[in-house]
XYZ file of C-alpha atoms in Angstrom:
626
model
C 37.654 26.981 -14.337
C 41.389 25.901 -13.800
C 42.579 23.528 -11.532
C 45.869 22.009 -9.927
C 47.013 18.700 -8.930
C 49.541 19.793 -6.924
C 51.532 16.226 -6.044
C 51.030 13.261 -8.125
C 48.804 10.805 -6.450
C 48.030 8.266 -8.541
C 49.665 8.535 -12.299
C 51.630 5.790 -13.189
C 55.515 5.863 -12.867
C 57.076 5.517 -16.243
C 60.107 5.759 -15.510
C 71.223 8.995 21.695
C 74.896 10.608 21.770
C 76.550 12.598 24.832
C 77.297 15.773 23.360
C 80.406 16.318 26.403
C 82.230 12.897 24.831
C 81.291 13.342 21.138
C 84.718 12.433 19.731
C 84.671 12.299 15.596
C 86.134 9.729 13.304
C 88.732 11.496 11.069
C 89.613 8.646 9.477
C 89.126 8.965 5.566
C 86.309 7.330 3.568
C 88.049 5.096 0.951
C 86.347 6.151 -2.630
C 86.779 4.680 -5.755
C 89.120 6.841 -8.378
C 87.339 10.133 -9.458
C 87.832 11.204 -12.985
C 85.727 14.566 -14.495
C 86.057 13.727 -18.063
C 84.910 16.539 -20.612
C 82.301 15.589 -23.076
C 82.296 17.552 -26.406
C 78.160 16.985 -26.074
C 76.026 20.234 -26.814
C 72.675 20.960 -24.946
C 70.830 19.607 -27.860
C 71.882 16.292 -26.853
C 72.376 16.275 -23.553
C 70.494 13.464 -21.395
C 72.581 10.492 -23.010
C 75.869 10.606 -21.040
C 76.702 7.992 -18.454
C 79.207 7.852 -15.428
C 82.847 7.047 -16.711
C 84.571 4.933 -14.225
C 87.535 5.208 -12.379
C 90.185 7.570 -13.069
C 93.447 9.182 -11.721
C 92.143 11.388 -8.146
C 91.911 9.893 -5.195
C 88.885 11.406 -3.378
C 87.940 10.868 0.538
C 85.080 11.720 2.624
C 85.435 12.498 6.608
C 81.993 12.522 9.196
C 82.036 15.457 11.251
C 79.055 15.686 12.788
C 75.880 13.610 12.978
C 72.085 14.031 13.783
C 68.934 12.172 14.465
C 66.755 15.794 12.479
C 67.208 15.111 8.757
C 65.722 17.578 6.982
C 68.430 20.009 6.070
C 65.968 22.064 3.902
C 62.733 21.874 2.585
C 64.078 22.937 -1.026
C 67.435 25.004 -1.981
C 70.261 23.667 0.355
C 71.787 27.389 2.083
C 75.435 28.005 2.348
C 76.598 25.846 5.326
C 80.388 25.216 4.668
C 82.868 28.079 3.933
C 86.836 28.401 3.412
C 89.177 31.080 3.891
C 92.446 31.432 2.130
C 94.127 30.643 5.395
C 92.816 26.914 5.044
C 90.382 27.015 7.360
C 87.048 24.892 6.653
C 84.082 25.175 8.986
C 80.873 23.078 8.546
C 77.337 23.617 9.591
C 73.993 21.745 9.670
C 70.361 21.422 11.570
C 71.351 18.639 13.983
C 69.638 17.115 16.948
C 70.850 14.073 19.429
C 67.149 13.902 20.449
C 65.649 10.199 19.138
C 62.358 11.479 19.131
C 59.501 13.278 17.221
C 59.910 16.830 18.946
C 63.785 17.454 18.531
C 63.794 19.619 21.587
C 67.634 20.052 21.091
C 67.418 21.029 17.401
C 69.671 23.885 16.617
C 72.851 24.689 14.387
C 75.991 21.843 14.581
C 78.698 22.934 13.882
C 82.458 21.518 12.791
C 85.988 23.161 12.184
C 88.835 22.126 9.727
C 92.299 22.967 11.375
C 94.251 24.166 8.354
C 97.750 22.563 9.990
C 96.635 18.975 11.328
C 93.467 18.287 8.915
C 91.638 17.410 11.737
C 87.917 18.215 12.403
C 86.718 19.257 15.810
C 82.990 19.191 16.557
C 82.276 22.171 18.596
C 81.931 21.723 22.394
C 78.194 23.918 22.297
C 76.664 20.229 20.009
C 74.188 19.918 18.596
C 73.233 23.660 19.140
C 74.925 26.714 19.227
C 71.820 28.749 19.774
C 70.308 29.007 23.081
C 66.801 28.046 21.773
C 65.555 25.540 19.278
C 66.978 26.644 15.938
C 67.218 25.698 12.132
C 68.175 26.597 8.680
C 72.114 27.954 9.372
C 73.876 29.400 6.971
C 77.573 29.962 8.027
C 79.490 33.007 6.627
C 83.064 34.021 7.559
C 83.609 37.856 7.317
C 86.124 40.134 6.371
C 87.967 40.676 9.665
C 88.921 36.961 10.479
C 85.430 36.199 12.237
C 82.861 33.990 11.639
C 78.827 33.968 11.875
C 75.617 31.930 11.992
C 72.111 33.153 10.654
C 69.262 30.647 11.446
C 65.784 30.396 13.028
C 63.742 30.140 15.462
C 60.817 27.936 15.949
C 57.989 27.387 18.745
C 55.609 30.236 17.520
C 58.786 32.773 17.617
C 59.811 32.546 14.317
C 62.363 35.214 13.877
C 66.318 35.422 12.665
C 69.185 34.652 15.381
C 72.500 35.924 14.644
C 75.847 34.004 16.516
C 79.141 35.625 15.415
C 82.373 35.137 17.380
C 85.665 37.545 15.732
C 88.104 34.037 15.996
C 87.225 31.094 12.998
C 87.324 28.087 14.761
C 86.908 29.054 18.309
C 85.900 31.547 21.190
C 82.328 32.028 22.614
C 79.822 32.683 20.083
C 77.556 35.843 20.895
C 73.953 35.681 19.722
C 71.736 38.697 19.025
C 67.961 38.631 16.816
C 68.239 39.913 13.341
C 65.209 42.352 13.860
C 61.991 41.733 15.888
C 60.161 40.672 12.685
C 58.600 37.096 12.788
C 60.915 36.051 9.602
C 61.657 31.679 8.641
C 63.593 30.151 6.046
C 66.494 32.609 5.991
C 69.472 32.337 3.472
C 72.213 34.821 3.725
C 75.537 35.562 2.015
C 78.411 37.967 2.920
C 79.636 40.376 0.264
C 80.761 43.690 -0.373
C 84.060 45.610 -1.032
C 86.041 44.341 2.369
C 83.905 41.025 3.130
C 81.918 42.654 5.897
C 78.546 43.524 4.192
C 75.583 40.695 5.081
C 72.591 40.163 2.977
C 69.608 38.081 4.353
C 66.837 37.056 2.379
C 63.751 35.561 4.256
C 60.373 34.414 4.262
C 57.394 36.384 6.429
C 55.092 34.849 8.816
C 51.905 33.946 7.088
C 49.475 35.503 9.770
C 51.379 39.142 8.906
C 49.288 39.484 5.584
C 48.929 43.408 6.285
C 52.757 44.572 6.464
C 53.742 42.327 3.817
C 51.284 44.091 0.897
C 48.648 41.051 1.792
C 50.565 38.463 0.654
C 50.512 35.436 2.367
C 54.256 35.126 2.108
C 56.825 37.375 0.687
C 60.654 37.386 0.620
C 61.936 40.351 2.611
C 65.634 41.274 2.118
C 67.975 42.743 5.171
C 71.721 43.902 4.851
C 74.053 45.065 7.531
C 77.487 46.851 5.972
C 79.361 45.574 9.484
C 78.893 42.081 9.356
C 75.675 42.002 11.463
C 76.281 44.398 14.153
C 73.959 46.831 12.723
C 71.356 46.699 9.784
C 70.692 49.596 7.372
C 68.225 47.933 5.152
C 65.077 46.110 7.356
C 62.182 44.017 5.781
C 62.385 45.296 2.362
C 60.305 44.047 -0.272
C 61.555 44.599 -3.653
C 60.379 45.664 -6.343
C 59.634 42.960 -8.573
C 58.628 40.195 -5.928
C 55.814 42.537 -4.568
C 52.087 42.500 -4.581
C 52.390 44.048 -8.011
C 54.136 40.748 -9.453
C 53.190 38.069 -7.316
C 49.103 39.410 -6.649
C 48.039 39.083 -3.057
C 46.679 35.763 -1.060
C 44.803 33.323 -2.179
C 43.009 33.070 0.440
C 40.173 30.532 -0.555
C 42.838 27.963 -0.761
C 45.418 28.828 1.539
C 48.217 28.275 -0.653
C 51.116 30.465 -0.466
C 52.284 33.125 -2.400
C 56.085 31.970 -2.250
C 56.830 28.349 -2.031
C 59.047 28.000 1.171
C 62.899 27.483 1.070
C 62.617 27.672 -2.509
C 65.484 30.456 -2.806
C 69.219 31.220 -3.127
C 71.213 34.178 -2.303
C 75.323 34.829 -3.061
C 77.454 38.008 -3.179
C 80.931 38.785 -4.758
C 82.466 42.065 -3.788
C 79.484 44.781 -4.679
C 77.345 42.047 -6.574
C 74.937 40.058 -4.839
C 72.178 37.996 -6.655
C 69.567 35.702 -5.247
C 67.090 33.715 -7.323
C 63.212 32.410 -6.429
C 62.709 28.914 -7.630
C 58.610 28.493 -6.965
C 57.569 25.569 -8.780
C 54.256 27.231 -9.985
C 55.615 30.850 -10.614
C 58.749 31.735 -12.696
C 62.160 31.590 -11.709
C 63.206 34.816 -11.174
C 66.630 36.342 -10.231
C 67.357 39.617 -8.415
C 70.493 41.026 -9.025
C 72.367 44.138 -7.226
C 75.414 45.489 -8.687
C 75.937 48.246 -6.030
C 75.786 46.251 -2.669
C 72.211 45.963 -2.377
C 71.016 49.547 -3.021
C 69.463 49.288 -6.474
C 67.774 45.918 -8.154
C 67.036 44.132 -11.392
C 64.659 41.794 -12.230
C 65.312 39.053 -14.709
C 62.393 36.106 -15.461
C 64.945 32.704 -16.247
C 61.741 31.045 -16.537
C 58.320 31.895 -17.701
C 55.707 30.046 -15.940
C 52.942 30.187 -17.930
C 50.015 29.201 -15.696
C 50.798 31.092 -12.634
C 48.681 31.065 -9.521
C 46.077 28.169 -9.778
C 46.134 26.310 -6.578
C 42.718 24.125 -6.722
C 43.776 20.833 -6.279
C 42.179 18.238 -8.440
C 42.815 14.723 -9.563
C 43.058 14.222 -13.146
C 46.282 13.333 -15.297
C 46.852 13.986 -18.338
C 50.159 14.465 -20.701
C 49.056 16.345 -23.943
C 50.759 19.601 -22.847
C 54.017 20.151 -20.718
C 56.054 22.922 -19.515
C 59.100 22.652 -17.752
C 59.414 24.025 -14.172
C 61.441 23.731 -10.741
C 61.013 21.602 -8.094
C 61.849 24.305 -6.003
C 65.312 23.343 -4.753
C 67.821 25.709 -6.481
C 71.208 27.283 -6.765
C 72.642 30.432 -7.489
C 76.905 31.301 -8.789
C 78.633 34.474 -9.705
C 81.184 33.886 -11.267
C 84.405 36.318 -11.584
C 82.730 38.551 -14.303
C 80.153 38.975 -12.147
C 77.715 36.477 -14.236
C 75.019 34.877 -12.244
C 75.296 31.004 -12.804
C 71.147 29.353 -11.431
C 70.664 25.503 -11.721
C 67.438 23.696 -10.280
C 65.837 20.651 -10.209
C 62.766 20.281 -12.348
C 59.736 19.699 -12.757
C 57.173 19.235 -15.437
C 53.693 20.655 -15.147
C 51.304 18.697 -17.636
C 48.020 20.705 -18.937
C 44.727 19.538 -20.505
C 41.951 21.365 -21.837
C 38.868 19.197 -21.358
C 35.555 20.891 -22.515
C 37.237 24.037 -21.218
C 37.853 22.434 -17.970
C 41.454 23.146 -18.071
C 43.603 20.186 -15.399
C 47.689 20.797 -13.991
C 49.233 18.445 -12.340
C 52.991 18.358 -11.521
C 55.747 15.463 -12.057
C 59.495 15.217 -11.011
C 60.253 12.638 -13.211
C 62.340 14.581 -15.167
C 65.694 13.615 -16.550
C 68.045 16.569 -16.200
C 68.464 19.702 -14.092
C 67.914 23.473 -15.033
C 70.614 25.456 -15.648
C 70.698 29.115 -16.732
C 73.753 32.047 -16.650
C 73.165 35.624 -17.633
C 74.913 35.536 -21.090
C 71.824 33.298 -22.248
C 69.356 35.792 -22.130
C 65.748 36.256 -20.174
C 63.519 33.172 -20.637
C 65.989 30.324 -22.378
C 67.520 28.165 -20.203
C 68.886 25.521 -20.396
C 70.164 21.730 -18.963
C 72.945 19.973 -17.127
C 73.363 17.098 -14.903
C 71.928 14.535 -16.628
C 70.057 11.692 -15.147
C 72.296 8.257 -15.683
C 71.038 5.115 -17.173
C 73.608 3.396 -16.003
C 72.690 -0.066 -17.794
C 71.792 1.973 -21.009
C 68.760 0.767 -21.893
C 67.122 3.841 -22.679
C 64.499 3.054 -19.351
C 64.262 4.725 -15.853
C 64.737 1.367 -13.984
C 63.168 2.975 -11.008
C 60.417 1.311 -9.396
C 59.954 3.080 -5.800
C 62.289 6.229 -4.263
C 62.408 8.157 -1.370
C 60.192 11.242 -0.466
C 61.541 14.361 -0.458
C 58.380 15.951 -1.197
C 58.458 14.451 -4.007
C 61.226 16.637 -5.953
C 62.666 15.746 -8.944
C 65.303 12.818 -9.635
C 67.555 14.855 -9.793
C 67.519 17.526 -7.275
C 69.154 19.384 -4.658
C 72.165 21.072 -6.714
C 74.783 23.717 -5.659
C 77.746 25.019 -7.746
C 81.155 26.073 -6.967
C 83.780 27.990 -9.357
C 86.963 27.173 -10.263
C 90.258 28.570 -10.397
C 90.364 27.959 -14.537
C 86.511 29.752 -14.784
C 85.254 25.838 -14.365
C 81.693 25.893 -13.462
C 80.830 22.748 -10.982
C 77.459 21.457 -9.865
C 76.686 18.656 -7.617
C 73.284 17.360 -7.098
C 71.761 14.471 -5.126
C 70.340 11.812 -7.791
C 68.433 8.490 -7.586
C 70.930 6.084 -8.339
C 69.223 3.330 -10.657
C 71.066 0.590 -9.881
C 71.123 0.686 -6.124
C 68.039 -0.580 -4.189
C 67.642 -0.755 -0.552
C 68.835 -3.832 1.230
C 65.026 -3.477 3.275
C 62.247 -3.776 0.028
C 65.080 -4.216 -2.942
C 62.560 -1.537 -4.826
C 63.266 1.649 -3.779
C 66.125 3.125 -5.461
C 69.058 5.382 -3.350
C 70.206 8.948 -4.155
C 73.932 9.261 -4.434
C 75.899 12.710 -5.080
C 77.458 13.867 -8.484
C 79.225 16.118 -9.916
C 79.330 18.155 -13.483
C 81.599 20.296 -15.109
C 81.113 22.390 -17.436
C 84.716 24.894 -18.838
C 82.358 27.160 -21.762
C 80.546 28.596 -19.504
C 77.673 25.980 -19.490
C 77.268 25.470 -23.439
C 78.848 21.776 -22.707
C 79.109 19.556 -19.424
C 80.848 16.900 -18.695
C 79.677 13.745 -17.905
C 77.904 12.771 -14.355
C 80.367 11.350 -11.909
C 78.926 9.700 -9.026
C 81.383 11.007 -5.597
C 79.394 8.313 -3.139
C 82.320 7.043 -1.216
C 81.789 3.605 0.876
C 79.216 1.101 -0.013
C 77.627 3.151 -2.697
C 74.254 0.307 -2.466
C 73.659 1.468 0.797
C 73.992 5.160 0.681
C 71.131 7.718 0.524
C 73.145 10.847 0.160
C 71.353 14.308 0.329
C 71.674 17.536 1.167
C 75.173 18.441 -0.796
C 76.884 21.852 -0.485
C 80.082 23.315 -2.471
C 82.215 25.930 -1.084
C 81.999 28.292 -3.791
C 85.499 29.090 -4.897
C 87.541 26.622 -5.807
C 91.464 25.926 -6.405
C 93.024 22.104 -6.593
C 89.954 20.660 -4.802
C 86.114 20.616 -4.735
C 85.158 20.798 -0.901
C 81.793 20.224 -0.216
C 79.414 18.104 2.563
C 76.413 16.645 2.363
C 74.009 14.173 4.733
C 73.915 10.552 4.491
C 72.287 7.774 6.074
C 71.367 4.086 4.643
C 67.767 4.581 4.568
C 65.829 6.085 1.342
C 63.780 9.004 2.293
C 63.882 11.774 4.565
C 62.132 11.092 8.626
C 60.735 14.199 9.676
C 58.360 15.513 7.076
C 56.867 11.945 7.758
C 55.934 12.671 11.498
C 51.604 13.383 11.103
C 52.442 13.605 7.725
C 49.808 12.779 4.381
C 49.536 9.480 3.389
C 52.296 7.922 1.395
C 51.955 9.028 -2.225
C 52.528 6.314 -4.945
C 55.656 5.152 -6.011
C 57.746 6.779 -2.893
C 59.118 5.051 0.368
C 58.786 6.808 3.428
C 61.284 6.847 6.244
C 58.884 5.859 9.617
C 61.566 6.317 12.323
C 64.590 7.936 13.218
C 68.205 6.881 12.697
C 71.656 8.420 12.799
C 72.667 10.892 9.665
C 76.138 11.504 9.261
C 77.556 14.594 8.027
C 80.366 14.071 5.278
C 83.298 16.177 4.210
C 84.423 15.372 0.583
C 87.371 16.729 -1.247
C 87.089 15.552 -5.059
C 91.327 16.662 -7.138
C 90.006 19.045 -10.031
C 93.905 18.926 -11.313
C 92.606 16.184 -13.483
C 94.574 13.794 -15.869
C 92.096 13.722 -18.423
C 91.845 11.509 -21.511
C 90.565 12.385 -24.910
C 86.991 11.955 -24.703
C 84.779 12.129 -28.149
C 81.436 11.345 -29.888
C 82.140 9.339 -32.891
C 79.892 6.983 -35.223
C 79.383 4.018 -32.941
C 81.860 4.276 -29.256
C 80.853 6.811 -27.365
C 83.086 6.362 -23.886
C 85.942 4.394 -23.144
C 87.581 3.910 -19.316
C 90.984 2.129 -18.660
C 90.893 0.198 -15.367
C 93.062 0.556 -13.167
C 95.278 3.311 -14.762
C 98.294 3.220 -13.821
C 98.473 0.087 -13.758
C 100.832 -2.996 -13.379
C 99.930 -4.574 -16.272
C 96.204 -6.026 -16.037
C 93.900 -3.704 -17.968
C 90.449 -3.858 -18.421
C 88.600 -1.422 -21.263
C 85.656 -0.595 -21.446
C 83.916 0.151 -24.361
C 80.401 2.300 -24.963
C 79.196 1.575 -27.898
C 75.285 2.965 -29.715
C 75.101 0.120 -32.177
C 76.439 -3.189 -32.572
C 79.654 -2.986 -34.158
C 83.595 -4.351 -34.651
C 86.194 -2.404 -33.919
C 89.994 -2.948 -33.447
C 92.071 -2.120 -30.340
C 95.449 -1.199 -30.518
C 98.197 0.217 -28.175
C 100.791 2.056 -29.329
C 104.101 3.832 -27.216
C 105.262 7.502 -27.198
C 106.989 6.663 -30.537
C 103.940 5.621 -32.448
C 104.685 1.819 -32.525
C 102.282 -0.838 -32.203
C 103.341 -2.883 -29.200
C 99.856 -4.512 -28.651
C 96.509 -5.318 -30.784
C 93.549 -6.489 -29.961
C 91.976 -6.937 -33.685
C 88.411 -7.579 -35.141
C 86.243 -7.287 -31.950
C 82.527 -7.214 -32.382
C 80.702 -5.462 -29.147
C 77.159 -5.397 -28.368
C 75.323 -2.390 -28.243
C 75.788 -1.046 -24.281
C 79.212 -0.925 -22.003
C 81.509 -4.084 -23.103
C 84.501 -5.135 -21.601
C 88.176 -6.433 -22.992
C 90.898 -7.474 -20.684
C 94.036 -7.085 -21.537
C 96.994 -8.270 -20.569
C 100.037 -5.825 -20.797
C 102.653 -7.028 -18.298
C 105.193 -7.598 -21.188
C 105.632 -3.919 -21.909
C 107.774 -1.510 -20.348
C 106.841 1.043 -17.642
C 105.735 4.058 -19.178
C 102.981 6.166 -21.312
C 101.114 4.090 -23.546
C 97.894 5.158 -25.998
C 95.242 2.683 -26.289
C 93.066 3.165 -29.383
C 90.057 1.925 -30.647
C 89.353 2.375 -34.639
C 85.219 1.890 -35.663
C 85.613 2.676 -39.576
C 87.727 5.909 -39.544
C 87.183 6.846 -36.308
C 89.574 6.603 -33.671
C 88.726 7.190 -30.047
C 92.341 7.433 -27.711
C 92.904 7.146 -24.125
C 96.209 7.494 -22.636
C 97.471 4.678 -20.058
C 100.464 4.505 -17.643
C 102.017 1.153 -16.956
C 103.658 0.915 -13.707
């Protein structure tokens, strides 16, 4: 017999607004100096990067929109912000003014970006667009200048609304239902030759067992080549995530087939992909190359103990295999490469007498990340978890539950002009507590970068503007294309956890703080400069990261220094034509981040190298004196 813990329980943790006067703040978000520095670290040893510190960007974050509903997904975040080469921005997200448990007034909020001004406008129809209680939006601008909504209904309903309107930005939105099908969790992309083809991917009702092949819940796939006024393809099951792959319900248990939300969909021209993150199934992507007519089938990840969904209590460590959490992310890239990155998951497996025991764990210390050139069944990682005081432990005692997902969770991915691949994820932060129990660590938002096609990343950056100790940032999405800037928004609020899953919800699980009322979530715009003044940035025998603060800078330097062992080393600056002009000789540092101040108001204004030697290594940062 095989059984599944399917939430940890009890292992031990090793590690009320007037929508007719809503007016928004456009005032920027002052955040510290962003710098995406490259690391030259391969995925052997990845996990043992840290944040470098301030840089040459400035970076700020705008609110445009708020709500008192905070759960923006109950996995993968959908595509809810989207820019057109015109400038414009627009902005969507489940919102609510409602204080309450019931949310009556939960539908799509939406924002708009004027490309002249800058200025965000919250749309007049807040905080729904829809004319019934909605959810899950994913925004899409099409081909001819237009823009549209899918999301859905709730109340026993449960099926796809469509709002489109033919001006971005403004006009009356006109709504119309996707199909009469009782279809949830929707994500949808827009794709084909001229921008006007719309693929929807959604999950059935679990009481229509018999015209979904008996499964308790299957992804169906819709597409309509006139962005939405007609569909050719209805309630489509595929090939590959059928009965024939998945088996039908289990219906001793209940448990479903498809673990909700836990999908991805985006299209480029005649390419559209989408990917199924279950935590206890593989991850699988589905990939068209001729607009949706004909699919492949690719398993990223094997799952090898697929299906058991007895729940039992028993822990044990002596086998693992690495899985999602279920939130996920899909890319494709110019070549038409499909880019997937997920939080994970470890499943842990015993064999007891032949009593075989699962049980599942987010405390993992990386995310998943996988692109087509790696081949079926090998990914890989990125987006390292951050020790920030280097001490090789998960300072964690307590974070908030978001269904208990993985540290690091919640990633999307944008692609840059150069062929840059970016993700951002939500993280716990480990040195940031909340000001209410000074135990339960916040997430913030970072970013990673990765220019070889995801064979090395760069360091995490954290991208919480504000008071970073009291932010619990969530939710983050990344307009996918990317020139100068990455654009994305995400949900914040100063209280770990998430409120509604909470409301009649299971008892608190160990080691995670639950949110027990409602408060105010802002909705933040962030622009992060990608045209980057980096430094040199190297592995040697002992530093491993050095940061100049501030640079440019007037003549009061602080470096920091990263070092793996304790060692001396010798710091000298030198000018454009190779001269000393500064030393700072014989220095013995501690293992861990040190700090030397230096004081460089004597020199002239101008480009500077600072240099630190450990035996014959040199690591070199450039610095501008002002």
């Amino acid at each position: 017999m095989k059984r599944v813990l399917l939430v940890m329980v009890s292992c031990a943790m090793a590690y009320g607004l007037n929508a007719q006067v809503k007016v928004l703040d456009n005032t920027p978000i002052e955040l510290k100096n962003i710098e995406i520095t490259d690391a030259v670290v391969p995925n052997a040893q990845q996990g043992k990067v840290v944040t470098k510190p301030a840089g040459n960007s400035k970076a700020a974050g705008v609110t445009v929109g708020s709500t008192y509903y905070d759960l923006q997904s109950n996995s993968a975040v959908q595509d809810r912000i989207v820019m057109n080469s015109n400038g414009d921005i627009s902005a969507a997200w489940t919102a609510s003014e409602e204080n309450s448990t019931s949310f009556s007034d939960r539908g799509t909020g939406y924002s708009h970006r004027d490309p002249t001004t800058l200025a965000w406008t919250l749309s007049p129809d807040y905080p729904r667009i829809e004319d019934s209680r909605c959810g899950w939006a994913s925004l899409l601008y099409d081909g001819n200048g237009g823009e549209l909504i899918v999301s859905h209904t709730t109340a026993g309903l449960e099926n796809l609304k469509l709002n489109k309107r033919s001006t971005i930005g403004t006009g009356t939105w006109t709504q119309k239902d996707v199909s009469s099908d009782k279809l949830t969790w929707s994500r949808s992309a827009m794709g084909g030759t001229d921008g006007n083809t719309l693929h929807i991917i959604a999950a059935t009702d679990t009481a229509d067992w018999a015209s979904n092949q008996n499964m308790y819940r299957s992804i169906v796939y819709y597409r309509s080549q006139d962005a939405g006024s007609t569909f050719d393809k209805v309630h489509v099951i595929l090939p590959g995530i059928d009965s024939a792959a998945y088996g039908q319900s289990r219906t001793t248990f209940g448990k479903s087939t498809m673990d909700i939300d836990a999908y991805a969909i985006a299209a480029s021209g005649n390419t559209v992909a989408f990917a199924i993150f279950n935590r206890w199934n593989d991850i699988i992507l589905m990939k068209s190359t001729d607009n949706g007519n004909n699919w492949t089938k690719t398993i990223v990840n094997d799952f090898p103990y697929k299906n058991f969904f007895e729940v039992d209590n028993m822990c044990d460590s002596s086998h693992r295999h690495l899985t999602t959490d279920g939130a996920g992310a899909i890319l494709i890239d110019g070549n038409g490469t499909a880019h997937l990155s997920w939080g994970q998951s470890e499943v842990r497996n015993n064999d007891i007498d032949g009593d075989e025991s699962f049980f599942l764990t987010p405390f993992t210390d990386s995310l998943g990340y996988w692109n087509e050139t790696m081949g079926a069944d090998n990914p890989s990682t990125c987006g390292n978890f951050v020790d920030k005081n280097m001490n090789n432990v998960v300072d964690i005692t307590n974070l908030g539950d978001y269904f208990q997902g993985g540290w690091l969770s919640y990633p999307n991915m944008s692609l840059g002009a150069d062929g840059s691949v970016y993700v951002v994820y939500s993280a716990a932060a480990e040195d940031t507590v909340w000001a209410s129990d000074f135990t339960s660590a916040m997430r913030h938002i970072y970013i990673v970068r990765s220019k070889d096609g995801g064979t090395t990343w760069s360091e995490p950056t954290d991208l919480t503007p504000g008071e970073p100790d009291l932010s619990e940032s969530v939710y983050p999405d990344l307009i996918d294309r990317s020139d100068s800037k990455i654009r994305l928004i995400y949900q914040h609020d100063w209280h770990p956890s998430v409120y509604v899953p909470q409301i009649n919800g299971p008892a608190n699980p160990q080691n995670y703080t639950r949110q027990t009322q409602a408060t105010v979530n802002d909705i933040i715009y962030l622009e992060v400069d990608t045209t980057l003044n980096v430094g040199i940035e190297k592995v040697i025998s002992s530093v491993g990261e050095t940061s100049l603060y501030p640079n440019p800078s007037e003549g009061q330097v602080d470096l920091t220094i990263k070092v793996f062992k304790d060692v001396r080393v010798q710091v000298y600056v030198t000018n454009l034509s190779g001269q000393v002009v500064y030393t700072y000789q014989n220095t013995p540092l501690k293992v861990g981040k040190n700090n030397v101040s230096m004081d460089l108001s004597g020199l002239q204004a101008g480009m500077y190298f600072v240099n630190i030697q450990a035996g014959e290594s040199i690591l070199t940062d450039k610095l501008i004196l002002k």
